[in-house]
Amino acid sequence: MLDSQMIEQECLSTERDRLKRLKPFLNYQIEDCLTLNIYVPFPDRVNFAYEKKRPVIFFVHGGDSFEYGTGNAYDLSVLASFSGFICVTFNYRLGILGFLALRDGQINGNFGLFDLQAAILWIRTNIDRFGGDPDHISLMGYGHGAALVHLYSLSKLAQGPGGKGIKRLILLNGSGLAPWATSGLEQEIMQQLAKKLNIDELKPSEKNTEELSLNGTDQLPAGTVSEHRAPLKYLELYTTANPGTYTVNFNKTANKTTPTSRPTIAQQIAQQLRTLSLDKLLELQRNLSNHHCGTSLGPVFSRHLFPRFLINKELSSSLGHVGSPYSYDKPLPITATLFAKVDLLIGVVANAGIQIYRKSQWYGSSLSKGLPECARHLYTSDGHTVSELLQFFYGKKLDERRPTARASHATDVMDNQIKEIISILTDGFYLAPAFQTLQLHDTLQPLERVREQSARRYMSIFDQPSELREHIDFGSVNKLQEPGAVDDLAYWFGAPLVSPNRLDPFGSNYPQEAISLSRRLLSFLTNFVRNG
């Protein structure tokens, strides 16, 4: 899903280098992509007969998008060798294939989550053949991959066999509570797809019925009866049993059916999508509008998958303060989740917000347009007021100076303002969700569990200056040497330890102090996975 011309012309220099290293792994894309890569450490000759099974680290890629990426790009050989653990990466469905949600009873989204569940069940069944312990699995994710791991641990998929054997969660630079972790744009995506597929818009009278149909399905798999349909018994709904043929009228008799004049918009979209090749589907996805502060195609909250406190807006607003739907100051209606049972390590890069800033440049957005959009994602109740304040203090001034910023004083002012903006984005999109995740993990601990037996939680903040300078061009070259997204992952995976050789997909040149820091992080990670 990466365009070569976009990489050359629009990306920042260090990001361009990273995407160039990633692109060869993305040249071959197929829909049947559920595959795993398993890294097994070379056995110690002295202890060749390893008495105990090795712990397993299962890494979920994600980076900065649910629309492109691959587990093949991440070489875990150094991590496996240093720790002595079995390390696994995998590929799952992304973008329109993995997260399109039409709410029609069949294309309900969250297919990427189901792929994750399938991979975990495979590991549980087969990893012992590679020397791994199926009862000692740590789920590790980065960026959007961390959000996917977190959401999985909160979902009903992780209850029962889907969560058995999982002991630790490692969430690096991402959380399921982040504003970008889920998509609430199903209706907008449907409208865009309908337009691009030349599907006529509904008339007002039909649109009301269409909305009732979408609400009635409640994102359940085909053939599943929803307990939430009961309050809608006086409404006329489309049925998905035979698309485009019948409606069910609950107003008169339960078994009475009448012919309909046309299928729903969701059904028409689904019918057309099934006729398209993979290349056409990916082209269609590329032409959907992008939201650089949010997620267009990503996981969606649904009642049959997630606990009520995550999706009930009324409840979450009563729990949180203004602008934060995930502040847990009051008792929650606690349900059993894997997330509450495992030890948690959550890590954040000190200036992770630079990733959001990068996207605004890729898509050619001005700051006066991008900042208000980000504010609306962060502050759901007062988003309009906050966006106006941000636009007044930052957006308009920077946009006016952008073409002519030559003087050193103007450059210094812009550098300071850019740093302030990145700090705001980091706090809202990364740090605050990380603290809320820790708070939720503590809140969900069963009250009857004694403190010594409670699941443990740790947090790390990575503030090592980037080895590569970020070039942000506003008519002059301004250089920031702050750590940014993905900078820390190279250290967690041990890339500096093999320098000047390169560990995919990272760079190859690191100073001596980077080697020392990487060793400390690997030791910390190893101890956490082994002991919690």
Coordinates of C-alpha atoms in Angstrom, one line a residue:
M1 CA 0.0 0.0 0.0
L2 CA 3.0 2.3 -0.3
D3 CA 3.4 4.5 -3.4
S4 CA 7.0 5.0 -4.5
Q5 CA 6.4 8.6 -5.8
M6 CA 4.8 9.6 -2.5
I7 CA 7.8 8.2 -0.6
E8 CA 10.3 10.2 -2.7
Q9 CA 8.5 13.5 -2.8
E10 CA 6.4 13.9 0.3
C11 CA 7.9 12.0 3.2
L12 CA 10.5 13.4 5.6
S13 CA 14.0 12.2 5.0
T14 CA 14.3 9.8 7.9
E15 CA 10.8 8.5 7.4
R16 CA 11.5 8.1 3.7
D17 CA 14.5 5.9 4.5
R18 CA 12.4 3.8 6.8
L19 CA 9.6 3.3 4.3
K20 CA 12.2 2.5 1.6
R21 CA 13.5 -0.3 3.8
L22 CA 9.9 -1.5 4.5
K23 CA 8.7 -1.4 0.9
P24 CA 10.4 -4.5 -0.5
F25 CA 8.5 -6.6 2.1
L26 CA 5.2 -5.1 0.8
N27 CA 5.7 -5.8 -2.9
Y28 CA 3.9 -9.1 -2.8
Q29 CA 0.5 -8.8 -1.3
I30 CA -2.2 -11.4 -1.1
E31 CA -5.6 -11.8 0.7
D32 CA -4.6 -15.2 2.1
C33 CA -2.0 -13.6 4.3
L34 CA -2.3 -15.3 7.7
T35 CA 1.3 -16.6 8.0
L36 CA 3.8 -16.7 10.9
N37 CA 7.6 -16.3 11.1
I38 CA 9.2 -18.2 14.0
Y39 CA 12.6 -17.4 15.4
V40 CA 14.2 -20.2 17.5
P41 CA 17.5 -19.5 19.3
F42 CA 20.4 -21.7 18.5
P43 CA 20.6 -24.4 21.3
D44 CA 23.4 -24.1 23.8
R45 CA 25.8 -27.1 23.2
V46 CA 26.2 -27.5 26.9
N47 CA 22.5 -27.5 27.7
F48 CA 21.3 -28.9 24.4
A49 CA 18.5 -30.8 26.0
Y50 CA 16.7 -27.8 27.3
E51 CA 14.8 -29.0 30.4
K52 CA 12.1 -26.4 30.3
K53 CA 10.1 -25.1 27.4
R54 CA 11.1 -21.6 26.3
P55 CA 8.8 -18.6 26.9
V56 CA 7.2 -17.2 23.7
I57 CA 7.2 -13.6 22.5
F58 CA 4.5 -13.0 19.9
F59 CA 5.0 -9.6 18.2
V60 CA 2.2 -7.9 16.3
H61 CA 3.3 -5.3 13.7
G62 CA 1.3 -2.2 13.2
G63 CA 3.5 0.9 13.1
D64 CA 1.5 4.0 12.1
S65 CA -1.4 2.4 10.2
F66 CA -4.0 -0.4 10.1
E67 CA -3.8 -0.2 6.3
Y68 CA -0.3 -1.4 5.4
G69 CA 2.6 -3.3 7.0
T70 CA 4.0 -6.8 7.4
G71 CA 5.4 -8.9 10.1
N72 CA 8.0 -10.2 7.6
A73 CA 9.9 -6.9 7.9
Y74 CA 10.8 -7.4 11.5
D75 CA 13.8 -9.5 12.2
L76 CA 13.6 -10.9 15.7
S77 CA 16.8 -13.0 15.5
V78 CA 18.7 -10.7 17.9
L79 CA 15.8 -10.7 20.4
A80 CA 15.5 -14.4 20.3
S81 CA 19.3 -14.9 20.7
F82 CA 19.7 -12.5 23.5
S83 CA 16.6 -13.7 25.5
G84 CA 16.7 -17.4 24.7
F85 CA 13.0 -17.1 23.9
I86 CA 10.9 -18.3 20.9
C87 CA 9.9 -15.2 19.0
V88 CA 7.1 -15.0 16.5
T89 CA 5.8 -12.4 14.0
F90 CA 2.7 -12.8 11.8
N91 CA 0.8 -11.2 9.0
Y92 CA -2.9 -10.4 9.2
R93 CA -5.5 -8.8 7.0
L94 CA -5.3 -5.0 6.9
G95 CA -7.2 -2.1 5.5
I96 CA -10.4 -2.9 3.6
L97 CA -9.8 -6.6 3.9
G98 CA -9.3 -6.6 7.6
F99 CA -11.3 -3.8 9.0
L100 CA -14.1 -2.8 6.7
A101 CA -17.3 -2.6 8.7
L102 CA -20.6 -2.4 6.8
R103 CA -22.7 -3.7 9.8
D104 CA -24.8 -5.7 7.4
G105 CA -24.6 -9.0 9.4
Q106 CA -21.8 -10.3 7.2
I107 CA -19.1 -7.7 6.7
N108 CA -18.9 -6.6 10.3
G109 CA -15.2 -5.6 10.6
N110 CA -12.6 -6.6 13.1
F111 CA -11.3 -9.4 10.8
G112 CA -7.8 -8.5 11.9
L113 CA -8.7 -9.3 15.5
F114 CA -10.0 -12.7 14.4
D115 CA -6.7 -13.3 12.5
L116 CA -4.9 -12.5 15.8
Q117 CA -7.0 -15.1 17.6
A118 CA -6.4 -17.7 14.9
A119 CA -2.6 -17.1 15.2
I120 CA -2.7 -17.4 19.0
L121 CA -4.6 -20.7 18.8
W122 CA -2.1 -22.0 16.3
I123 CA 0.8 -21.1 18.6
R124 CA -1.0 -22.7 21.6
T125 CA -1.3 -25.9 19.6
N126 CA 2.0 -26.1 17.8
I127 CA 4.7 -24.0 19.5
D128 CA 5.9 -26.8 21.7
R129 CA 7.3 -28.5 18.5
F130 CA 9.7 -25.6 18.3
G131 CA 10.7 -25.8 21.9
G132 CA 8.2 -23.1 23.1
D133 CA 6.0 -23.2 26.1
P134 CA 2.3 -22.8 25.1
D135 CA 1.5 -21.8 28.7
H136 CA 4.0 -18.9 28.7
I137 CA 3.1 -16.5 25.9
S138 CA 3.7 -12.7 25.9
L139 CA 1.8 -10.6 23.4
M140 CA 3.9 -7.6 22.2
G141 CA 2.7 -4.9 19.8
Y142 CA 4.0 -1.6 18.5
G143 CA 1.9 1.4 17.5
H144 CA -1.3 0.2 15.9
G145 CA -0.1 -3.3 16.6
A146 CA -0.1 -2.5 20.3
A147 CA -3.6 -1.1 20.0
L148 CA -4.7 -4.4 18.4
V149 CA -3.1 -6.4 21.1
H150 CA -4.7 -4.3 23.8
L151 CA -8.2 -4.5 22.2
Y152 CA -7.8 -8.2 21.8
S153 CA -7.1 -8.6 25.5
L154 CA -10.2 -6.6 26.3
S155 CA -12.4 -8.5 23.9
K156 CA -14.4 -11.7 24.4
L157 CA -12.2 -13.4 21.9
A158 CA -9.5 -13.6 24.6
Q159 CA -11.8 -15.3 27.0
G160 CA -11.5 -19.1 27.2
P161 CA -9.2 -20.8 24.8
G162 CA -8.3 -17.5 23.0
G163 CA -6.5 -16.2 26.2
K164 CA -5.2 -19.4 27.6
G165 CA -1.4 -19.4 28.1
I166 CA -1.0 -15.6 27.7
K167 CA 0.9 -14.2 30.7
R168 CA 2.2 -10.7 29.7
L169 CA 1.2 -7.8 27.5
I170 CA 3.8 -5.4 26.1
L171 CA 2.3 -2.3 24.5
L172 CA 4.9 0.0 22.9
N173 CA 3.8 3.4 21.7
G174 CA 0.1 2.4 21.4
S175 CA -3.0 1.6 23.4
G176 CA -6.6 0.5 22.6
L177 CA -7.7 3.6 24.4
A178 CA -5.9 6.0 22.1
P179 CA -8.1 8.2 19.9
W180 CA -6.6 6.6 16.7
A181 CA -7.0 3.0 17.9
T182 CA -10.5 2.5 16.6
S183 CA -12.6 3.8 13.8
G184 CA -15.9 5.5 14.3
L185 CA -16.2 6.4 10.6
E186 CA -18.2 3.4 9.3
Q187 CA -21.0 5.6 7.9
E188 CA -18.5 8.0 6.2
I189 CA -16.6 5.0 4.7
M190 CA -19.9 3.6 3.4
Q191 CA -20.8 6.9 1.8
Q192 CA -17.4 7.1 0.1
L193 CA -17.6 3.5 -1.2
A194 CA -21.1 4.0 -2.5
K195 CA -20.0 7.1 -4.4
K196 CA -16.9 5.4 -5.9
L197 CA -18.9 2.3 -6.8
N198 CA -21.6 4.4 -8.4
I199 CA -24.3 3.2 -6.0
D200 CA -27.2 5.7 -5.8
E201 CA -27.8 7.4 -2.5
L202 CA -30.9 6.5 -0.6
K203 CA -33.9 8.7 -0.6
P204 CA -34.7 10.3 2.9
S205 CA -37.4 7.8 3.6
E206 CA -35.1 4.9 2.6
K207 CA -32.2 6.3 4.6
N208 CA -34.1 6.1 7.9
T209 CA -34.8 2.4 7.2
E210 CA -31.2 1.9 6.2
E211 CA -30.0 3.3 9.5
L212 CA -32.4 1.1 11.4
S213 CA -31.1 -1.9 9.5
L214 CA -27.5 -1.1 10.4
N215 CA -28.4 -0.6 14.1
G216 CA -30.4 -3.8 14.1
T217 CA -27.5 -6.0 13.0
D218 CA -25.3 -4.7 15.8
Q219 CA -22.3 -6.0 13.9
L220 CA -23.1 -9.6 14.6
P221 CA -21.9 -12.4 12.4
A222 CA -24.3 -13.7 9.8
G223 CA -27.0 -16.0 11.4
T224 CA -26.4 -14.8 14.9
V225 CA -29.4 -13.6 16.9
S226 CA -28.8 -10.4 18.8
E227 CA -30.3 -9.8 22.2
H228 CA -30.2 -6.1 21.4
R229 CA -32.8 -6.3 18.7
A230 CA -35.6 -6.7 21.2
P231 CA -36.3 -2.9 21.7
L232 CA -36.6 -2.5 17.9
K233 CA -39.6 -4.9 17.6
Y234 CA -41.9 -2.1 16.3
L235 CA -39.5 -1.1 13.6
E236 CA -39.3 -2.4 10.0
L237 CA -35.9 -3.9 9.3
Y238 CA -34.2 -5.4 6.3
T239 CA -33.1 -9.0 6.8
T240 CA -29.8 -10.4 5.7
A241 CA -31.1 -14.0 5.3
N242 CA -31.8 -13.4 1.6
P243 CA -30.4 -10.0 0.7
G244 CA -32.6 -7.8 -1.3
T245 CA -35.7 -10.0 -1.2
Y246 CA -37.5 -9.6 2.1
T247 CA -38.0 -7.3 5.0
V248 CA -39.2 -8.4 8.4
N249 CA -42.1 -6.4 9.8
F250 CA -42.3 -6.8 13.6
N251 CA -45.2 -4.3 13.8
K252 CA -47.9 -6.7 12.9
T253 CA -47.0 -10.4 13.0
A254 CA -43.6 -11.9 13.7
N255 CA -43.7 -14.2 10.7
K256 CA -45.0 -11.9 8.1
T257 CA -42.7 -10.9 5.2
T258 CA -43.1 -8.5 2.4
P259 CA -41.0 -7.9 -0.7
T260 CA -38.7 -5.0 -0.8
S261 CA -37.9 -2.8 -3.8
R262 CA -34.1 -2.8 -3.3
P263 CA -31.2 -4.2 -1.2
T264 CA -29.6 -1.9 1.4
I265 CA -26.7 0.2 0.6
A266 CA -24.4 -2.0 2.7
Q267 CA -25.6 -5.1 0.7
Q268 CA -25.0 -3.4 -2.6
I269 CA -21.5 -2.4 -1.5
A270 CA -20.8 -5.9 -0.3
Q271 CA -22.1 -7.4 -3.6
Q272 CA -19.9 -5.2 -5.7
L273 CA -16.8 -5.6 -3.5
R274 CA -17.0 -9.4 -3.9
T275 CA -16.6 -9.0 -7.6
L276 CA -13.4 -7.0 -7.5
S277 CA -9.9 -8.4 -7.7
L278 CA -7.4 -7.7 -4.9
D279 CA -5.6 -5.0 -6.9
K280 CA -8.9 -3.2 -7.5
L281 CA -9.8 -3.4 -3.8
L282 CA -6.4 -2.0 -2.8
E283 CA -6.8 0.8 -5.4
L284 CA -10.3 1.5 -4.0
Q285 CA -8.7 1.7 -0.5
R286 CA -6.0 4.1 -1.6
N287 CA -8.7 6.5 -2.9
L288 CA -10.5 6.7 0.4
S289 CA -10.0 10.0 2.2
N290 CA -7.3 9.9 5.0
H291 CA -7.6 11.2 8.5
H292 CA -4.2 12.0 9.8
C293 CA -5.4 12.3 13.4
G294 CA -7.7 9.3 13.3
T295 CA -8.3 5.9 11.7
S296 CA -10.5 5.4 8.7
L297 CA -10.2 1.6 8.5
G298 CA -9.5 0.0 11.9
P299 CA -11.1 -2.0 14.7
V300 CA -14.7 -1.0 15.6
F301 CA -16.4 -1.4 19.0
S302 CA -19.3 -3.9 18.9
R303 CA -21.4 -5.3 21.7
H304 CA -20.8 -9.0 20.9
L305 CA -17.0 -8.5 21.2
F306 CA -16.3 -5.9 23.8
P307 CA -17.4 -5.2 27.4
R308 CA -20.1 -2.6 27.8
F309 CA -18.0 0.0 29.5
L310 CA -15.9 0.5 26.3
I311 CA -18.8 1.1 24.0
N312 CA -21.5 2.6 26.1
K313 CA -21.1 6.4 25.6
E314 CA -23.5 7.3 28.4
L315 CA -21.5 5.2 30.9
S316 CA -18.1 6.3 29.7
S317 CA -19.0 10.0 29.8
S318 CA -20.2 9.6 33.4
L319 CA -16.9 8.0 34.3
G320 CA -14.6 10.5 32.7
H321 CA -14.0 14.2 32.7
V322 CA -14.4 16.5 29.8
G323 CA -12.4 15.3 26.8
S324 CA -11.5 11.9 28.3
P325 CA -14.0 9.1 27.9
Y326 CA -11.6 6.7 29.6
S327 CA -11.1 8.1 33.1
Y328 CA -12.1 5.5 35.6
D329 CA -12.7 7.4 38.9
K330 CA -15.9 5.5 39.6
P331 CA -16.5 1.7 40.0
L332 CA -16.9 -0.1 36.7
P333 CA -19.3 -3.0 35.9
I334 CA -16.3 -5.3 35.8
T335 CA -16.4 -8.3 33.5
A336 CA -13.8 -10.9 33.2
T337 CA -11.1 -9.8 30.7
L338 CA -7.7 -11.2 29.8
F339 CA -6.3 -7.7 30.2
A340 CA -7.1 -7.8 34.0
K341 CA -5.2 -11.0 34.5
V342 CA -1.9 -10.4 32.8
D343 CA 1.2 -8.4 33.7
L344 CA 1.4 -5.2 31.7
L345 CA 4.4 -3.3 30.3
I346 CA 3.5 -0.1 28.4
G347 CA 6.1 2.1 26.7
V348 CA 5.9 5.5 25.2
V349 CA 8.4 7.6 23.1
A350 CA 8.9 11.0 24.6
N351 CA 7.9 12.8 21.3
A352 CA 5.7 10.2 19.7
G353 CA 3.4 13.0 18.5
I354 CA 5.8 13.7 15.7
Q355 CA 4.1 10.8 13.9
I356 CA 0.8 12.7 13.8
Y357 CA 2.7 15.7 12.6
R358 CA 4.3 13.7 9.8
K359 CA 1.0 12.6 8.5
S360 CA -0.2 16.2 8.2
Q361 CA 2.7 16.9 5.9
W362 CA 2.3 13.8 3.9
Y363 CA -1.3 14.7 3.0
G364 CA -0.5 18.3 2.3
S365 CA -2.6 19.6 5.2
S366 CA -1.9 23.0 6.7
L367 CA -1.6 23.3 10.4
S368 CA -4.7 25.5 10.6
K369 CA -6.6 22.6 9.2
G370 CA -4.8 19.7 10.9
L371 CA -4.8 20.9 14.5
P372 CA -8.6 21.5 14.7
E373 CA -9.1 18.0 13.4
C374 CA -6.9 16.5 16.0
A375 CA -8.6 18.5 18.7
R376 CA -12.0 17.1 17.7
H377 CA -10.6 13.6 18.1
L378 CA -9.2 14.4 21.5
Y379 CA -12.0 16.5 23.0
T380 CA -15.3 14.9 22.0
S381 CA -17.4 17.3 24.1
D382 CA -15.5 20.6 23.7
G383 CA -13.6 19.9 20.5
H384 CA -14.9 22.9 18.6
T385 CA -13.8 25.3 21.3
V386 CA -10.4 23.7 21.8
S387 CA -9.8 23.6 18.0
E388 CA -10.5 27.3 17.7
L389 CA -8.0 28.0 20.5
L390 CA -5.3 25.9 18.8
Q391 CA -5.9 27.5 15.5
F392 CA -5.6 30.9 17.0
F393 CA -2.4 30.3 18.9
Y394 CA -0.6 28.0 16.4
G395 CA -2.2 27.3 13.0
K396 CA -2.8 30.7 11.5
K397 CA 0.6 32.1 12.4
L398 CA 2.5 29.1 11.1
D399 CA 0.6 29.0 7.9
E400 CA 1.2 32.7 7.2
R401 CA 5.0 32.3 7.8
R402 CA 5.4 29.1 5.8
P403 CA 6.2 30.5 2.4
T404 CA 8.6 33.2 3.6
A405 CA 10.3 31.9 6.7
R406 CA 13.9 32.9 6.1
A407 CA 15.1 34.9 9.0
S408 CA 16.8 33.1 11.9
H409 CA 14.4 34.7 14.4
A410 CA 11.3 33.5 12.5
T411 CA 12.9 30.1 12.3
D412 CA 13.5 29.9 16.0
V413 CA 9.9 30.9 16.7
M414 CA 8.6 28.2 14.4
D415 CA 10.9 25.6 15.9
N416 CA 9.6 26.4 19.4
Q417 CA 6.0 26.3 18.1
I418 CA 6.5 23.1 16.3
K419 CA 7.9 21.5 19.5
E420 CA 4.9 22.8 21.4
I421 CA 2.6 21.3 18.9
I422 CA 4.4 17.9 18.9
S423 CA 4.2 18.0 22.7
I424 CA 0.4 18.6 22.6
L425 CA 0.0 15.7 20.1
T426 CA 2.2 13.4 22.2
D427 CA 0.2 14.1 25.4
G428 CA -3.2 13.7 23.8
F429 CA -2.5 10.7 21.5
Y430 CA 0.1 8.7 23.4
L431 CA 0.9 9.7 27.0
A432 CA -2.7 10.2 28.2
P433 CA -3.9 6.9 26.7
A434 CA -0.9 5.1 28.3
F435 CA -1.8 6.5 31.8
Q436 CA -5.5 5.6 31.2
T437 CA -4.5 2.1 30.3
L438 CA -2.5 1.7 33.5
Q439 CA -5.4 3.1 35.4
L440 CA -7.9 0.7 33.8
H441 CA -5.5 -2.2 34.5
D442 CA -5.5 -1.3 38.1
T443 CA -9.3 -0.7 38.3
L444 CA -10.1 -4.1 36.7
Q445 CA -8.2 -6.1 39.3
P446 CA -10.7 -8.3 41.2
L447 CA -11.3 -6.9 44.7
E448 CA -11.0 -10.2 46.4
R449 CA -7.5 -10.8 45.0
V450 CA -4.8 -10.1 47.6
R451 CA -2.3 -7.4 46.6
E452 CA 0.6 -9.9 46.3
Q453 CA -1.3 -11.8 43.7
S454 CA -2.4 -8.9 41.6
A455 CA -1.2 -8.5 38.1
R456 CA 1.8 -6.1 37.9
R457 CA 2.2 -3.1 35.7
Y458 CA 5.2 -1.1 34.5
M459 CA 5.7 2.0 32.3
S460 CA 8.7 3.2 30.3
I461 CA 9.4 6.5 28.5
F462 CA 12.0 6.5 25.8
D463 CA 13.7 9.8 25.5
Q464 CA 17.0 8.9 23.7
P465 CA 17.7 11.6 21.0
S466 CA 17.2 10.3 17.5
E467 CA 20.4 9.3 15.7
L468 CA 18.9 10.7 12.6
R469 CA 17.7 14.2 12.3
E470 CA 14.1 15.0 11.3
H471 CA 14.0 17.6 8.5
I472 CA 10.8 19.6 8.7
D473 CA 10.7 22.2 5.9
F474 CA 8.9 25.5 6.2
G475 CA 11.0 27.3 3.6
S476 CA 14.1 26.7 5.7
V477 CA 15.4 23.5 7.1
N478 CA 14.6 23.1 10.8
K479 CA 16.3 20.2 12.6
L480 CA 14.8 18.4 15.5
Q481 CA 16.9 15.8 17.3
E482 CA 14.1 14.5 19.5
P483 CA 13.1 10.9 19.7
G484 CA 10.2 10.0 17.4
A485 CA 7.9 7.0 16.8
V486 CA 9.7 3.8 15.8
D487 CA 13.1 5.1 17.1
D488 CA 12.7 3.0 20.3
L489 CA 11.8 -0.3 18.5
A490 CA 15.3 -0.7 17.1
Y491 CA 16.6 -0.6 20.7
W492 CA 14.0 -3.1 22.0
F493 CA 14.9 -5.5 19.1
G494 CA 18.7 -5.1 19.5
A495 CA 19.6 -3.4 16.2
P496 CA 22.5 -1.5 17.7
L497 CA 24.1 -4.7 18.9
V498 CA 24.8 -5.8 15.3
S499 CA 25.9 -2.4 14.0
P500 CA 27.4 -1.8 11.4
N501 CA 25.3 -4.7 10.1
R502 CA 21.6 -3.9 9.6
L503 CA 18.7 -5.5 11.3
D504 CA 15.5 -5.3 9.3
P505 CA 13.8 -2.8 9.0
F506 CA 16.1 -0.5 11.0
G507 CA 19.2 1.5 10.1
S508 CA 22.8 0.3 10.5
N509 CA 24.8 3.1 12.2
Y510 CA 24.6 3.5 16.0
P511 CA 27.0 5.1 18.5
Q512 CA 28.5 3.1 21.4
E513 CA 26.1 4.5 23.9
A514 CA 23.2 3.1 21.8
I515 CA 24.6 -0.4 22.2
S516 CA 24.7 0.0 26.0
L517 CA 21.1 1.3 26.0
S518 CA 19.8 -1.5 23.8
R519 CA 21.4 -4.1 26.1
R520 CA 19.7 -2.6 29.1
L521 CA 16.3 -2.6 27.4
L522 CA 16.7 -6.2 26.2
S523 CA 17.6 -7.3 29.7
F524 CA 14.6 -5.4 31.1
L525 CA 12.3 -7.0 28.5
T526 CA 13.8 -10.5 29.1
N527 CA 13.3 -10.2 32.8
F528 CA 9.7 -9.0 32.4
V529 CA 8.7 -11.8 30.0
R530 CA 10.3 -14.4 32.3
N531 CA 9.2 -13.2 35.7
G532 CA 6.6 -10.4 35.2

